[in-house]
């Protein structure tokens, strides 16, 4: 979920995520890096397991990247387990184009999170993939159009819509005929939040 400030997610309501945290390890305000870079940089951080000083993704055009030296997790898995089935469904066409090497199925939807959700709901019911990734961009878009805080009704609504999309996907996952024999790990994270100046009384 790109562009989600953890404390805003915490305070927005998000009943699905709230239910998940009862059986999870989580943080609302963990940071892997405190520098301001692009979506591409943060996606690469998450998918390669190294920071920009190694993968060298610092711009949206991926110029000068070292992803051949520090490949994404999909490629690393495939190098050890060639038959391990991997799928990626992205709102961002850039995410698909640059960071899904090694996947068996990779689709993007031109900024349409609803289409990502629909595809994931359909896909997880029956497919045999062992790793499935969904990338969503509407929360970040809402933050840029208003502000990255739930004092913005637009931003709060986008977070809660994502929460409902997660619910749809999880219900579909649980409908699998083999679900009771499977052991799924669900990871939900943000690539970064966005600039927001805390009120003085909240600034610790």
Coordinates of C-alpha atoms in Angstrom, one line a residue:
X1 CA 0.0 0.0 0.0
X2 CA 2.1 2.9 -1.3
X3 CA 2.0 6.2 0.6
X4 CA 0.5 5.0 3.8
X5 CA 1.7 6.7 7.0
X6 CA 1.5 4.1 9.7
X7 CA -0.1 6.2 12.4
X8 CA -2.7 7.3 9.9
X9 CA -3.5 3.7 9.2
X10 CA -3.6 3.0 12.9
X11 CA -6.1 5.8 13.5
X12 CA -8.2 5.5 10.3
X13 CA -10.4 2.6 11.5
X14 CA -9.3 -0.2 9.2
X15 CA -11.3 -3.1 10.7
X16 CA -9.6 -5.8 8.6
X17 CA -6.1 -4.7 9.5
X18 CA -7.1 -4.4 13.1
X19 CA -8.3 -7.9 13.1
X20 CA -5.1 -9.2 11.5
X21 CA -2.9 -7.6 14.1
X22 CA -4.3 -10.0 16.8
X23 CA -2.1 -12.6 15.2
X24 CA 0.8 -10.6 13.8
X25 CA 4.1 -8.8 14.4
X26 CA 3.5 -5.2 13.5
X27 CA 4.5 -1.6 13.8
X28 CA 2.7 1.6 13.0
X29 CA 5.8 3.8 12.8
X30 CA 8.9 1.7 11.9
X31 CA 11.3 3.2 9.4
X32 CA 13.9 1.4 7.3
X33 CA 15.3 4.6 6.0
X34 CA 14.8 8.3 6.9
X35 CA 15.7 9.8 3.5
X36 CA 13.2 11.0 1.0
X37 CA 13.5 9.2 -2.3
X38 CA 11.2 7.9 -4.9
X39 CA 8.6 5.1 -5.0
X40 CA 11.2 3.2 -7.1
X41 CA 13.9 3.5 -4.4
X42 CA 11.6 2.2 -1.7
X43 CA 10.2 -0.7 -3.8
X44 CA 13.8 -1.7 -4.6
X45 CA 14.7 -1.6 -1.0
X46 CA 11.9 -4.0 -0.1
X47 CA 12.3 -6.4 -3.0
X48 CA 16.1 -6.6 -3.0
X49 CA 16.7 -6.5 0.7
X50 CA 19.4 -3.9 0.3
X51 CA 19.3 -0.1 0.3
X52 CA 20.0 2.4 -2.4
X53 CA 23.7 2.5 -1.6
X54 CA 23.9 -1.0 -3.2
X55 CA 21.0 -1.3 -5.6
X56 CA 21.5 2.3 -6.8
X57 CA 17.8 2.9 -7.7
X58 CA 17.4 6.6 -6.9
X59 CA 15.2 7.8 -9.7
X60 CA 12.0 6.7 -11.3
X61 CA 13.7 5.8 -14.5
X62 CA 16.0 3.3 -12.7
X63 CA 19.0 4.9 -14.4
X64 CA 22.3 3.4 -13.3
X65 CA 20.6 0.7 -11.2
X66 CA 22.6 -2.4 -10.0
X67 CA 19.7 -4.8 -9.9
X68 CA 21.8 -7.4 -11.8
X69 CA 24.1 -7.4 -8.8
X70 CA 21.3 -7.2 -6.2
X71 CA 18.4 -8.9 -7.8
X72 CA 14.8 -8.8 -6.6
X73 CA 13.5 -11.6 -4.3
X74 CA 11.7 -13.3 -7.2
X75 CA 14.9 -13.9 -9.1
X76 CA 16.7 -15.1 -6.0
X77 CA 13.9 -17.7 -5.3
X78 CA 13.9 -18.9 -8.9
X79 CA 17.7 -19.4 -8.8
X80 CA 17.3 -21.9 -6.0
X81 CA 13.8 -23.3 -6.7
X82 CA 13.0 -23.0 -10.5
X83 CA 9.5 -24.6 -10.1
X84 CA 8.4 -22.2 -7.3
X85 CA 5.4 -20.3 -8.9
X86 CA 5.4 -16.5 -8.3
X87 CA 2.8 -13.9 -9.3
X88 CA 2.7 -10.1 -9.2
X89 CA -0.2 -7.8 -9.8
X90 CA 0.6 -4.1 -9.7
X91 CA -1.3 -0.9 -10.0
X92 CA 1.9 0.7 -11.3
X93 CA 3.1 -0.1 -14.8
X94 CA 6.6 1.0 -13.7
X95 CA 6.6 -1.6 -10.8
X96 CA 5.8 -4.4 -13.3
X97 CA 8.3 -3.2 -15.9
X98 CA 11.3 -2.9 -13.6
X99 CA 10.8 -5.1 -10.5
X100 CA 9.1 -8.3 -11.4
X101 CA 11.8 -10.3 -13.1
X102 CA 11.6 -14.0 -12.1
X103 CA 7.8 -14.0 -11.8
X104 CA 5.7 -16.5 -13.7
X105 CA 2.7 -14.2 -13.9
X106 CA 3.1 -10.4 -13.9
X107 CA 0.4 -7.9 -14.8
X108 CA -0.1 -4.1 -14.2
X109 CA -3.3 -2.1 -14.4
X110 CA -2.4 1.5 -15.1
X111 CA -3.0 3.0 -11.7
X112 CA -6.3 1.1 -11.1
X113 CA -6.3 -0.4 -7.7
X114 CA -9.9 -1.8 -8.2
X115 CA -8.5 -3.9 -11.1
X116 CA -5.6 -5.1 -9.0
X117 CA -8.1 -6.2 -6.3
X118 CA -10.4 -7.9 -8.8
X119 CA -7.5 -9.8 -10.3
X120 CA -6.1 -10.9 -6.9
X121 CA -9.6 -12.0 -5.7
X122 CA -9.9 -14.2 -8.8
X123 CA -6.4 -15.5 -8.8
X124 CA -6.0 -16.6 -5.2
X125 CA -9.1 -18.8 -5.3
X126 CA -7.5 -21.5 -7.3
X127 CA -4.0 -20.7 -8.6
X128 CA -1.0 -22.8 -7.3
X129 CA 1.4 -19.8 -6.9
X130 CA 3.3 -20.0 -3.6
X131 CA 4.2 -16.2 -3.6
X132 CA 1.7 -13.6 -4.7
X133 CA 2.3 -9.8 -4.6
X134 CA -0.1 -7.0 -4.9
X135 CA 1.0 -3.4 -5.3
X136 CA -1.5 -0.6 -4.6
X137 CA -1.2 3.1 -5.3
X138 CA -4.4 4.9 -4.5
X139 CA -3.5 5.8 -0.9
X140 CA -0.4 7.7 -2.1
X141 CA -2.4 9.4 -4.8
X142 CA -4.9 10.6 -2.2
X143 CA -2.1 11.9 0.0
X144 CA -0.5 13.9 -2.8
X145 CA -3.9 15.4 -3.7
X146 CA -4.7 16.4 -0.1
X147 CA -2.3 15.6 2.7
X148 CA -0.8 12.5 4.3
X149 CA -2.9 12.5 7.4
X150 CA -6.4 11.3 8.2
X151 CA -7.5 14.9 9.0
X152 CA -7.9 14.8 5.2
X153 CA -11.2 12.9 4.5
X154 CA -9.8 11.9 1.1
X155 CA -6.7 10.3 2.5
X156 CA -8.7 8.5 5.3
X157 CA -11.2 7.2 2.8
X158 CA -8.4 5.8 0.6
X159 CA -6.9 4.0 3.6
X160 CA -10.2 2.5 4.5
X161 CA -11.0 1.5 0.9
X162 CA -7.7 -0.4 0.9
X163 CA -8.7 -2.1 4.1
X164 CA -11.9 -3.3 2.5
X165 CA -9.9 -4.5 -0.5
X166 CA -7.7 -6.5 1.8
X167 CA -10.9 -8.1 3.2
X168 CA -12.0 -9.1 -0.2
X169 CA -8.7 -10.7 -1.0
X170 CA -8.5 -12.6 2.3
X171 CA -12.0 -13.9 2.0
X172 CA -11.1 -15.2 -1.5
X173 CA -7.9 -16.8 -0.1
X174 CA -9.9 -18.5 2.7
X175 CA -12.3 -19.9 0.1
X176 CA -9.6 -22.1 -1.4
X177 CA -10.6 -25.8 -1.3
X178 CA -7.2 -26.6 0.1
X179 CA -7.0 -23.7 2.5
X180 CA -7.2 -25.8 5.7
X181 CA -4.1 -27.7 4.6
X182 CA -2.1 -24.6 3.7
X183 CA 0.0 -22.2 5.7
X184 CA -0.2 -18.7 4.4
X185 CA 1.8 -15.7 5.6
X186 CA 0.2 -12.3 4.8
X187 CA 2.4 -9.3 4.7
X188 CA 1.0 -5.8 4.5
X189 CA 3.3 -2.9 4.3
X190 CA 3.8 0.6 2.9
X191 CA 6.7 1.6 0.7
X192 CA 6.7 5.1 2.4
X193 CA 4.4 7.6 3.9
X194 CA 4.4 11.3 3.0
X195 CA 5.3 14.7 4.3
X196 CA 3.1 15.8 7.1
X197 CA 4.0 18.3 9.9
X198 CA 2.8 17.0 13.2
X199 CA 0.9 19.3 15.5
X200 CA 3.1 20.4 18.4
X201 CA 1.2 18.5 21.0
X202 CA 1.7 15.2 19.0
X203 CA 5.4 15.7 18.2
X204 CA 7.5 13.5 20.5

